[in-house]
XYZ file of C-alpha atoms in Angstrom:
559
model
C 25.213 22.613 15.153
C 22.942 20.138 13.069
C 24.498 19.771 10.105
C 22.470 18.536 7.206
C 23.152 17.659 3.915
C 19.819 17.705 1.532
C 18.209 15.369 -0.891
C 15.495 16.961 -2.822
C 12.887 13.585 -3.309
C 9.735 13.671 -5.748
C 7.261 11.064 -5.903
C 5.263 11.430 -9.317
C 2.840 8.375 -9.200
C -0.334 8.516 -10.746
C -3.010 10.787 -12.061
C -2.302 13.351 -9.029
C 1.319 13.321 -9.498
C 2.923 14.168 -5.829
C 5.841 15.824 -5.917
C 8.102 16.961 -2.977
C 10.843 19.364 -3.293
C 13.538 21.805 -1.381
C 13.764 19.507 1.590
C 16.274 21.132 4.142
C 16.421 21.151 7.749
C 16.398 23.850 10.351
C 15.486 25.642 13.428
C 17.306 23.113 15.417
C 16.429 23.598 19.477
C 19.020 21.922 21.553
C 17.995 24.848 24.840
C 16.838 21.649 26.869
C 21.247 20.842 26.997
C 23.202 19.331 24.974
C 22.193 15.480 23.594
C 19.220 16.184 25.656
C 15.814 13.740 24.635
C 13.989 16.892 24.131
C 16.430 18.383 21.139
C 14.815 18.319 17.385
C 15.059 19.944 14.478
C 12.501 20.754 11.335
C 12.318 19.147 8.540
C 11.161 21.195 5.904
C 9.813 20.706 2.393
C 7.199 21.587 -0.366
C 4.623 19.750 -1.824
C 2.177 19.798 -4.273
C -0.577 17.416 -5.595
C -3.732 17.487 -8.026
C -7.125 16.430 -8.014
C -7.211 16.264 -3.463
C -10.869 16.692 -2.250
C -12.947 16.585 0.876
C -16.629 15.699 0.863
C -19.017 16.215 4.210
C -21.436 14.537 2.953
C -22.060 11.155 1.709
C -18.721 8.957 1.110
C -17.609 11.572 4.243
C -13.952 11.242 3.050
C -11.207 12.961 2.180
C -7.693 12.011 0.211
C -4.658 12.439 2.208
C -0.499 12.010 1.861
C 1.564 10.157 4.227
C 4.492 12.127 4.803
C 7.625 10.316 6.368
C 11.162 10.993 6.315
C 14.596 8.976 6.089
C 18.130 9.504 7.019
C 21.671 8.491 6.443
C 24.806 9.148 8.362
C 27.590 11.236 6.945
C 31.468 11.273 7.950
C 31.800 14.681 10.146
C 29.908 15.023 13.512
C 30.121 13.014 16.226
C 28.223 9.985 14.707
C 29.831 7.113 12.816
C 29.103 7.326 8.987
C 27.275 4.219 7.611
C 25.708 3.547 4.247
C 22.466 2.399 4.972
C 19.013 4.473 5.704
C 16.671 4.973 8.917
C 13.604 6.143 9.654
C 12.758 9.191 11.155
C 11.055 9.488 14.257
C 8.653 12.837 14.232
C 7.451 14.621 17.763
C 3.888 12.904 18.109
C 2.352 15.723 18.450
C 0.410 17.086 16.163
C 0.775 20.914 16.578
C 4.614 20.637 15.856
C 3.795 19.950 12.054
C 3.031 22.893 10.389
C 1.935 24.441 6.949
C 3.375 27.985 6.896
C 2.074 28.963 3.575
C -1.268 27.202 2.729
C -1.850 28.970 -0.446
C -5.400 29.257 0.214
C -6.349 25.616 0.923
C -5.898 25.171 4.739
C -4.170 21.873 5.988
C -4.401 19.500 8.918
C -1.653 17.589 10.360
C -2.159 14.166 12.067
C 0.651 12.665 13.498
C 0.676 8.966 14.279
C 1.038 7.731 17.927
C 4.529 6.051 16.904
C 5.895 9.055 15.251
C 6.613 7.016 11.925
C 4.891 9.421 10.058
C 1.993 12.129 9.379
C -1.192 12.293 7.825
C -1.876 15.597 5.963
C -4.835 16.893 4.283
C -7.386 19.831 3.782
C -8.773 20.796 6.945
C -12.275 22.070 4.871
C -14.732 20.497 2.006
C -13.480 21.269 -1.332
C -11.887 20.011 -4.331
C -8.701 20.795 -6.266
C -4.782 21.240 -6.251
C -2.824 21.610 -3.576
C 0.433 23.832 -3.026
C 1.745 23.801 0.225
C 5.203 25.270 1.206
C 7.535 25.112 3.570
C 5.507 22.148 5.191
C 7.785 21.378 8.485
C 7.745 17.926 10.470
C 9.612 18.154 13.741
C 12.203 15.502 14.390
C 12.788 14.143 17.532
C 16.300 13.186 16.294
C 17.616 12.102 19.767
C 15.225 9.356 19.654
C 16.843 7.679 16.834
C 20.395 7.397 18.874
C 21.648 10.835 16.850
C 23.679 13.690 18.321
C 23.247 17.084 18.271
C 26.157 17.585 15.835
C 25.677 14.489 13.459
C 26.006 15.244 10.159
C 22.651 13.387 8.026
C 21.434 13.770 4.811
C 17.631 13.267 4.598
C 14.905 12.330 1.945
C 11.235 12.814 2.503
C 8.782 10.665 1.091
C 5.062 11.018 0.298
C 2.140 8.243 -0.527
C -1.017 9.600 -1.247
C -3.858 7.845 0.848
C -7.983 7.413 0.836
C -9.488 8.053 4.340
C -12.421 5.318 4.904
C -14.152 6.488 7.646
C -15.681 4.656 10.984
C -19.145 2.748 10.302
C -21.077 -0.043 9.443
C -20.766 -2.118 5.873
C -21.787 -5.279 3.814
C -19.659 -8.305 2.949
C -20.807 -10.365 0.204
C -22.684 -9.358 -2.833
C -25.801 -11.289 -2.141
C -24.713 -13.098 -5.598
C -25.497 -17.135 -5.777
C -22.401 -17.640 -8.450
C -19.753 -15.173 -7.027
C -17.044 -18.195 -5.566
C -16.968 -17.628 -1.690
C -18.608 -14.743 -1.131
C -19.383 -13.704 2.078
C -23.211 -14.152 3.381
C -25.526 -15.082 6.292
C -24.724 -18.739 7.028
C -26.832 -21.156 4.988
C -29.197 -18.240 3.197
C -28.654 -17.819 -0.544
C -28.663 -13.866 -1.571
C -27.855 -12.832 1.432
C -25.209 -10.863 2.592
C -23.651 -9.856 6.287
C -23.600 -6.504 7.808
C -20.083 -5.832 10.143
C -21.750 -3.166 13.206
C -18.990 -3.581 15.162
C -14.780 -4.358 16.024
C -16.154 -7.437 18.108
C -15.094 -10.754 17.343
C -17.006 -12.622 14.648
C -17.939 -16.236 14.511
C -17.255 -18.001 11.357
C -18.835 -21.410 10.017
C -20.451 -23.669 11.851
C -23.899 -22.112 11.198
C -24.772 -20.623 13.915
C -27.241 -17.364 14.354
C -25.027 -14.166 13.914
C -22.256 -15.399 12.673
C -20.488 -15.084 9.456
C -21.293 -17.614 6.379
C -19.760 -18.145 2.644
C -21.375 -18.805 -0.892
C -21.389 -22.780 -1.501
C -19.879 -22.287 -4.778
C -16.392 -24.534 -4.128
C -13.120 -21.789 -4.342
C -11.041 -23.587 -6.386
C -7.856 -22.039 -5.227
C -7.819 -23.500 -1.655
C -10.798 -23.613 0.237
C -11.683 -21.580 3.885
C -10.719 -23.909 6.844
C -14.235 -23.756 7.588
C -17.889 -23.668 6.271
C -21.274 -22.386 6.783
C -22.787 -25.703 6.362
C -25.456 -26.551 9.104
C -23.569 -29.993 9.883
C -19.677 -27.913 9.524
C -16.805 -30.064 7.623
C -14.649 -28.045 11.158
C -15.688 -26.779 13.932
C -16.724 -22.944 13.952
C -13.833 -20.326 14.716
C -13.204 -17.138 15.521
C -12.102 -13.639 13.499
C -10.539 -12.039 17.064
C -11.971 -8.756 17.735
C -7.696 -7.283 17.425
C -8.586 -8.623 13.763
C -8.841 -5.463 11.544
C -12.322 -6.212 10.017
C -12.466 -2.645 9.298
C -15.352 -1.041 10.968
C -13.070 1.204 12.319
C -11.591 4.240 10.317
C -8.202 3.570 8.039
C -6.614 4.769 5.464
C -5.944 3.161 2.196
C -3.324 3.926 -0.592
C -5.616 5.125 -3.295
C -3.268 3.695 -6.430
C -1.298 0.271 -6.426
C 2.091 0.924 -5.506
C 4.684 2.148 -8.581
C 7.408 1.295 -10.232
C 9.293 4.460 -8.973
C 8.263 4.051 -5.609
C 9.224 0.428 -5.223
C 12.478 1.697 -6.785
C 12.532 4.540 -4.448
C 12.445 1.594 -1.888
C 15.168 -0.168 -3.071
C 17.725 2.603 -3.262
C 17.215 2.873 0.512
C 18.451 -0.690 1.313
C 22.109 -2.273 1.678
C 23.131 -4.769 -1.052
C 21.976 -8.113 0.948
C 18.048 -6.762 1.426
C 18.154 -5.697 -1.952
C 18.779 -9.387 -2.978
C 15.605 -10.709 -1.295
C 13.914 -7.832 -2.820
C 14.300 -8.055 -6.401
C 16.157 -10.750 -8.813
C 17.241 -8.016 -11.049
C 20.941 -8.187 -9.251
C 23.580 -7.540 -12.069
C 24.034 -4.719 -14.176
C 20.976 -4.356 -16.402
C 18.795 -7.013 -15.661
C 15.330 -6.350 -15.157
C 12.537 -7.097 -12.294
C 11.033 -10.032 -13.153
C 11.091 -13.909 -12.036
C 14.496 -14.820 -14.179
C 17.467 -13.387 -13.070
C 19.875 -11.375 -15.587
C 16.456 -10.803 -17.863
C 17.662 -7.761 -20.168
C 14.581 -6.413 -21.481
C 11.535 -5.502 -19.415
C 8.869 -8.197 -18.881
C 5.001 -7.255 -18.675
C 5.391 -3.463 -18.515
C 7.602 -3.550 -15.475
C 10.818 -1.403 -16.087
C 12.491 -1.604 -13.182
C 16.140 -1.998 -13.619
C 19.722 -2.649 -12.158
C 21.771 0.293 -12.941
C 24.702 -0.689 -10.858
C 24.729 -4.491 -9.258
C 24.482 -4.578 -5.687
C 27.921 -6.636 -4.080
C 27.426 -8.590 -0.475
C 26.432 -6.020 1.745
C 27.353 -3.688 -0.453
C 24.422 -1.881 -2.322
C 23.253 -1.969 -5.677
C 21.736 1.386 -7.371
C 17.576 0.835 -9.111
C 16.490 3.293 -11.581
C 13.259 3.234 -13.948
C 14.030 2.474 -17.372
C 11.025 0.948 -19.266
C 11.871 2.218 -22.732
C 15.570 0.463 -21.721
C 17.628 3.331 -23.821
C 19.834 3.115 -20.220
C 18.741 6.911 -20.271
C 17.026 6.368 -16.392
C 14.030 7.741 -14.698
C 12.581 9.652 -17.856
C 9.131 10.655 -16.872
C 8.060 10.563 -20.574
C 8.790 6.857 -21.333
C 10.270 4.852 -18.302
C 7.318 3.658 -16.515
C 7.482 5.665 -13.385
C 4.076 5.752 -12.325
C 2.972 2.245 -13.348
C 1.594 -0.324 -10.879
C 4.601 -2.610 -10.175
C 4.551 -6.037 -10.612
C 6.295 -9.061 -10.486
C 6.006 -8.354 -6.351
C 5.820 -11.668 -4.168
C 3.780 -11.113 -0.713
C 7.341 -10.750 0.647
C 8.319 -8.200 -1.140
C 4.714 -6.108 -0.606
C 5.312 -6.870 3.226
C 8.642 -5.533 3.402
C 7.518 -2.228 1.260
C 4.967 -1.687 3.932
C 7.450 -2.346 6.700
C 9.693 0.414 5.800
C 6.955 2.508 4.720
C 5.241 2.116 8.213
C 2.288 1.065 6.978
C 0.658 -2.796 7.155
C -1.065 -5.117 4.755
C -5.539 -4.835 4.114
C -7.468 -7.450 5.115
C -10.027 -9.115 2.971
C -12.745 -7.527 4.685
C -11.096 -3.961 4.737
C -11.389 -4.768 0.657
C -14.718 -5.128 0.761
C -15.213 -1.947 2.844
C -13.082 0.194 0.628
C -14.713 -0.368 -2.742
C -18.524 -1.119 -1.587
C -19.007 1.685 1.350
C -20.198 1.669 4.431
C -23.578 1.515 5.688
C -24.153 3.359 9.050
C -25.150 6.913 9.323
C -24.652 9.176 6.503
C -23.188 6.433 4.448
C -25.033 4.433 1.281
C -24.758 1.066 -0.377
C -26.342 -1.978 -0.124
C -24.651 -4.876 -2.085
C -25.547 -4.960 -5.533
C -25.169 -9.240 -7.042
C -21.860 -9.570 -8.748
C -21.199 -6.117 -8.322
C -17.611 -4.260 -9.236
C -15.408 -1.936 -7.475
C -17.079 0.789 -9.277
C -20.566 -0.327 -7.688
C -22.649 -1.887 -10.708
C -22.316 -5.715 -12.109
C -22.028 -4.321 -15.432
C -20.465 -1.289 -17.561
C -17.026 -2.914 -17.335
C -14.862 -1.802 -20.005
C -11.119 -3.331 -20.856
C -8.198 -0.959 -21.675
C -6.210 -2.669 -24.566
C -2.642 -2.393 -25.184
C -3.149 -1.117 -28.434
C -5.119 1.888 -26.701
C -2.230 2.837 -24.870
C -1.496 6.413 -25.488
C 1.645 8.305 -24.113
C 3.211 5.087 -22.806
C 5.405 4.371 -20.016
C 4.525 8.865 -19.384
C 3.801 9.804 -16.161
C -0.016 11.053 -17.784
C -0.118 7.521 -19.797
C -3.844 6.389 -20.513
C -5.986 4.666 -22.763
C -8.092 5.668 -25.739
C -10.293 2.723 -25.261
C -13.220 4.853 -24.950
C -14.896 4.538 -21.062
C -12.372 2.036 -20.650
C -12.264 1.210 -16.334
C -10.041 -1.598 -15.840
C -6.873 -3.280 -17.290
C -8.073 -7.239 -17.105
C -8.804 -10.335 -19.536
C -5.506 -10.169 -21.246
C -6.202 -6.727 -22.785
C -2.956 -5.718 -22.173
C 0.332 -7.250 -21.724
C 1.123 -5.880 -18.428
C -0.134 -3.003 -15.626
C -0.853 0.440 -16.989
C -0.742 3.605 -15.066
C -1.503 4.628 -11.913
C -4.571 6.255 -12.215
C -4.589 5.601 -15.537
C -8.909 5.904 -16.013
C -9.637 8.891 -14.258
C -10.090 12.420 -15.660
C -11.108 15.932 -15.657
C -14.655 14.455 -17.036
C -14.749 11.058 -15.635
C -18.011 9.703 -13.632
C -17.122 6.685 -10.559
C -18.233 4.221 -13.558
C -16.075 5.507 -15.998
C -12.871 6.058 -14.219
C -13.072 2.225 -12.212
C -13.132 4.324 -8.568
C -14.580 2.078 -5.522
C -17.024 4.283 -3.475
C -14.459 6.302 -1.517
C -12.446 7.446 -4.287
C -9.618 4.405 -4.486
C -8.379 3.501 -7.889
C -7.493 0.273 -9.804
C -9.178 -2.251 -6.864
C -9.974 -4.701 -9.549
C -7.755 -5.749 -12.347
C -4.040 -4.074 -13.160
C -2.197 -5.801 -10.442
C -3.673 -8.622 -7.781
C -4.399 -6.905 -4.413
C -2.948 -9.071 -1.282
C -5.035 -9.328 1.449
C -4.783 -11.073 4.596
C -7.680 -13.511 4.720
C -9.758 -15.218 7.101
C -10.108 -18.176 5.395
C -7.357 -20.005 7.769
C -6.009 -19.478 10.836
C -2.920 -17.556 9.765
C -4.940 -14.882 8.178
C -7.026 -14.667 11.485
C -4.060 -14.211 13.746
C -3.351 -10.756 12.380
C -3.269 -8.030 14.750
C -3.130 -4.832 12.713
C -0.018 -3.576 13.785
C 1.630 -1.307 11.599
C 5.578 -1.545 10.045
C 7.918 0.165 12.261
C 10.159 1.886 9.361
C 12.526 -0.785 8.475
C 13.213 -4.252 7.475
C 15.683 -6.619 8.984
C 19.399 -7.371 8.076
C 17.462 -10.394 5.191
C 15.287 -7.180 4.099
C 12.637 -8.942 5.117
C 9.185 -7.630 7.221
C 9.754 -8.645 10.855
C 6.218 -7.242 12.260
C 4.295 -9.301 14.838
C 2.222 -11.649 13.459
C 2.229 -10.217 10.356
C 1.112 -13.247 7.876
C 3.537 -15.863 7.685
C 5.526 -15.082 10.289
C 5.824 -15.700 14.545
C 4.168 -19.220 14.373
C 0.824 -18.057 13.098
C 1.170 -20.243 9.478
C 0.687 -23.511 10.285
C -1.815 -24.961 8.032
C -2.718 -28.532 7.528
C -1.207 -28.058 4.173
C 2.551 -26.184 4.955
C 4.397 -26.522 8.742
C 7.251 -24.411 7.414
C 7.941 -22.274 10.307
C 9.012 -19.010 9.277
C 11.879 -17.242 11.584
C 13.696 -14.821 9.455
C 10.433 -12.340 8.693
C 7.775 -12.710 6.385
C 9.052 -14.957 3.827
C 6.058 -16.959 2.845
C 2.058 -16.728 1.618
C 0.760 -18.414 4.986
C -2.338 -16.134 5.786
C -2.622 -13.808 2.390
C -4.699 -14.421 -0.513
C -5.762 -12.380 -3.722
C -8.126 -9.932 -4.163
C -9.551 -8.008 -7.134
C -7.656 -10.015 -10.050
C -4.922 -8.859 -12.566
C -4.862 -7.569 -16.279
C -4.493 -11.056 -16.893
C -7.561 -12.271 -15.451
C -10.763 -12.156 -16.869
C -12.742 -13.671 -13.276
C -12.283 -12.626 -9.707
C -12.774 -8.977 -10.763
C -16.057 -8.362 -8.823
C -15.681 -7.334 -5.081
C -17.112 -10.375 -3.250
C -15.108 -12.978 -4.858
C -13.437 -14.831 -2.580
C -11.369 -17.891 -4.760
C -8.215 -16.918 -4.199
C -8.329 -16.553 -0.368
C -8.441 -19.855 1.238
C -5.833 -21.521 3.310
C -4.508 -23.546 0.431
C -2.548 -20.739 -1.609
C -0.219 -20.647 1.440
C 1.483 -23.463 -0.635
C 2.707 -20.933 -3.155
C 5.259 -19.334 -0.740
C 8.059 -17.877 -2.908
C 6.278 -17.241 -6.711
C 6.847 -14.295 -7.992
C 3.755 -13.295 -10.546
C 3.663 -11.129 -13.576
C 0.277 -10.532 -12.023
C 1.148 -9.566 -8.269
C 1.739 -6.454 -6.387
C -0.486 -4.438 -3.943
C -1.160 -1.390 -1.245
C -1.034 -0.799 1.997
C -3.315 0.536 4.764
C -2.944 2.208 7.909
C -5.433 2.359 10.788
C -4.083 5.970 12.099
């Protein structure tokens, strides 16, 4: 028999506060013979979320979890016990993930080709909560080197996603003062329309391909320009660049506290160092290690100190009364910060997901413009699609704080930006039973917090480690270092040199060579509008270790 012991996991982050519960296994097949490749067993759970819709009609989106699973070896069975976590591998396809009771809202299931994980979602238009029990994911367990009679215990984890479908859309806002914005080469006001996964031409000048704002990016310029006589040569966005014509899915909040937490509980004592300074006994995430009171909203805390190999134990503890994880005052669902890229990449890694690109950004909070899709680019416009009713959330507006339903009695307030606070609010944290797109900060398709909170890190095309991305997703785990070890994932397998850095980087993504910032931070009071570009030139490759107050980021996934 499969023996399994169970770990009930919940994920309450944001406004439509996932939760997953009862997670057991059964129904275990082993009739193709003992060990055989064909054995599984079901991994079974509940799960509930609010506010999920489906439109047919203009965005043409719906919101979506992904659903993946871990496991950990116990002593009893035929395996060896071991201490650290591993990533499920699910049958691929998609009929053998079911929903037995839909509670009146009926689901699909769409497993990913690599088995990492499933997509699930309502099957019809409509708008509302969902309930769904006794959801189960069939493992192929033999896959992941297990025996019929290991003994496991498994946790099941959910992120809740934006889909953003298949079509044509804008870069640049057609603005004359936005730094870097995307545009037709050497035409002010103009903007460029993406019709296709092709390969794009960049700088140089030259009909068709794609161009940038004069106005200088002072945080490390593009290695190229649009300029009719070209400071370098033109080059080339690959067509295996993600430009994002195609259909993905985006996380639709900044990742949490809890979850990054959630993350860190799952890795041995020596990733967990690269992961987070916080590495004795109540010390807190930050940039300083053995800080003992939270820093800019982040509450993230060492509860027990990881020791060599040996891990540590991360709780949430914002209110730091050592009384962990309270969902009233501990910061659970806040955006996390104080993130380097590293640390973003290797979230994504083990999460099987991969970073956005710049252009993805753009596609994601503007819209797309092919068939039954809207939006032109509106000059200087923000996430929320207007270049004006912005609105800052102030700290003291903060009602409820560090709850799981924190928000802001700023009234209409839409972003957290300018210094108005003194760190990230909530997930989610401007959107309501009554809220309009405006009012609640959403891009076009529904995703939250795009500008301001935390910086969103994108890989860029403004150099040709950004360029050399190939969209691959994370394969469910980090190396021994905890670091991302995807293929040519920014700043890593040779695709960072730079006329400014050379470092070659050959224990997994450990440097910024190839990502820039998007969408500012609640410190910022510029880069907020969509088409900015300043932070996303070859230059801020240089910063390859900081860890910001200001930094932390989602993830995307093309299927």
């Amino acid at each position: 028999m499969f023996f399994t012991c169970i770990a009930a996991f919940s994920i309450q982050a944001g406004a439509n506060n996932v939760v997953i519960t009862s997670v057991s296994t059964s129904g275990q097949d082993i009739t193709a013979g003992a060990n055989n490749a064909a054995n599984f067993t079901n991994i079974e759970f509940d799960v509930n979320w609010d506010n999920s819709w489906r439109i047919s009609g203009g965005a043409n989106n719906w919101d979506a979890i992904w659903v993946f699973a871990k496991y950990k070896i116990e002593t009893g069975g035929a395996c060896t016990a071991g201490s650290t976590w591993s990533h499920c591998t699910l049958s691929t396809t998609d009929a053998h993930h079911t929903v037995t009771t839909a509670n009146g809202v009926a689901a699909t299931a769409d497993v990913s080709s690599d088995g990492k994980g499933v997509f699930l979602y309502r099957t019809s238009a409509g708008n509302g909560s969902i309930n769904w029990d006794d959801v189960k994911l069939r493992w192929r367990y033999r896959t992941d080197g297990l025996f019929d009679d290991c003994k496991v215990t498994v946790q099941v984890f959910a992120i809740e996603m934006v889909y953003v479908p298949a079509g044509d859309f804008i870069l640049g806002d057609g603005s004359t003062t936005t730094i870097g914005t995307f545009r037709t080469p050497n035409v002010a006001s103009s903007t460029f329309t993406v019709t296709s996964d092709n390969a794009i031409t960049v700088g140089g000048g030259g009909a068709g391909s794609l161009g940038k704002s004069a106005v200088a990016q002072t945080g490390g310029s593009d290695d190229w320009t649009d300029a009719a006589v070209p400071v370098s040569a033109p080059t080339t966005v690959p067509a295996a660049f993600p430009v994002g014509y195609s259909a993905f899915y985006c996380m639709k909040y900044e990742i949490s506290q809890q979850q990054y937490v959630e993350f860190l509980n799952t890795l041995d004592g020596t990733q967990q160092a690269n992961r987070i300074v916080a590495v004795t006994a109540g010390s807190y995430m930050c940039n300083t290690a053995a800080t003992g009171t939270p820093q800019n909203r982040n509450g993230v805390k060492c509860k027990n100190a990881p020791s060599g190999a040996t891990a540590g134990e991360y709780a949430c503890d914002l209110d730091d009364d050592d009384s962990y994880n309270e969902t009233a005052s501990d910061g659970l669902a806040l955006a996390c910060n104080w993130m380097t890229v590293a640390d973003l990449a290797a979230y994504l890694d083990w999460a099987a997901l991969r970073p956005m690109t710049e252009t993805e950004y753009e596609k994601a909070c503007r819209g797309g413009q092919g068939a039954g899709l809207p939006n032109p680019a509106v000059a200087g416009e923000y996430p929320w699609g207007t270049a004006a009713n912005i609105t800052a959330a102030t700290t003291a507006g903060i009602t409820n704080g560090g709850n799981v339903t924190e928000t802001n009695s700023v009234a209409n307030a839409n972003i957290c930006y300018a210094g108005s606070t003194t760190g990230p609010v909530r997930c989610g944290a401007f959107a309501g039973a009554a809220t309009t797109r405006i009012t609640s900060g959403a891009t076009y398709y529904g995703i939250m917090e795009m500008s301001g909170n935390v910086w969103e890190c994108c890989v860029i095309i403004g150099c040709a480690a950004g360029r050399s991305f190939q969209g691959d997703h994370g394969n469910g785990a980090v190396n021994s270092l905890g670091h991302a070890d995807v293929n040519y994932w920014p700043g890593l397998n040779g695709n960072n040199t730079l006329t400014t850095q050379n470092t070659t980087y050959t224990t997994g993504v450990t440097g910024r060579a190839g990502w820039g910032w998007r969408g500012a931070a609640y410190l910022n009071a510029n880069w907020v509008r969509i088409g900015d570009r300043d932070y996303c030139g070859q230059g801020w490759a240089n910063q390859a270790t900081t860890r910001d107050n200001r930094q932390g980021g989602r993830g995307v996934r093309t299927e």
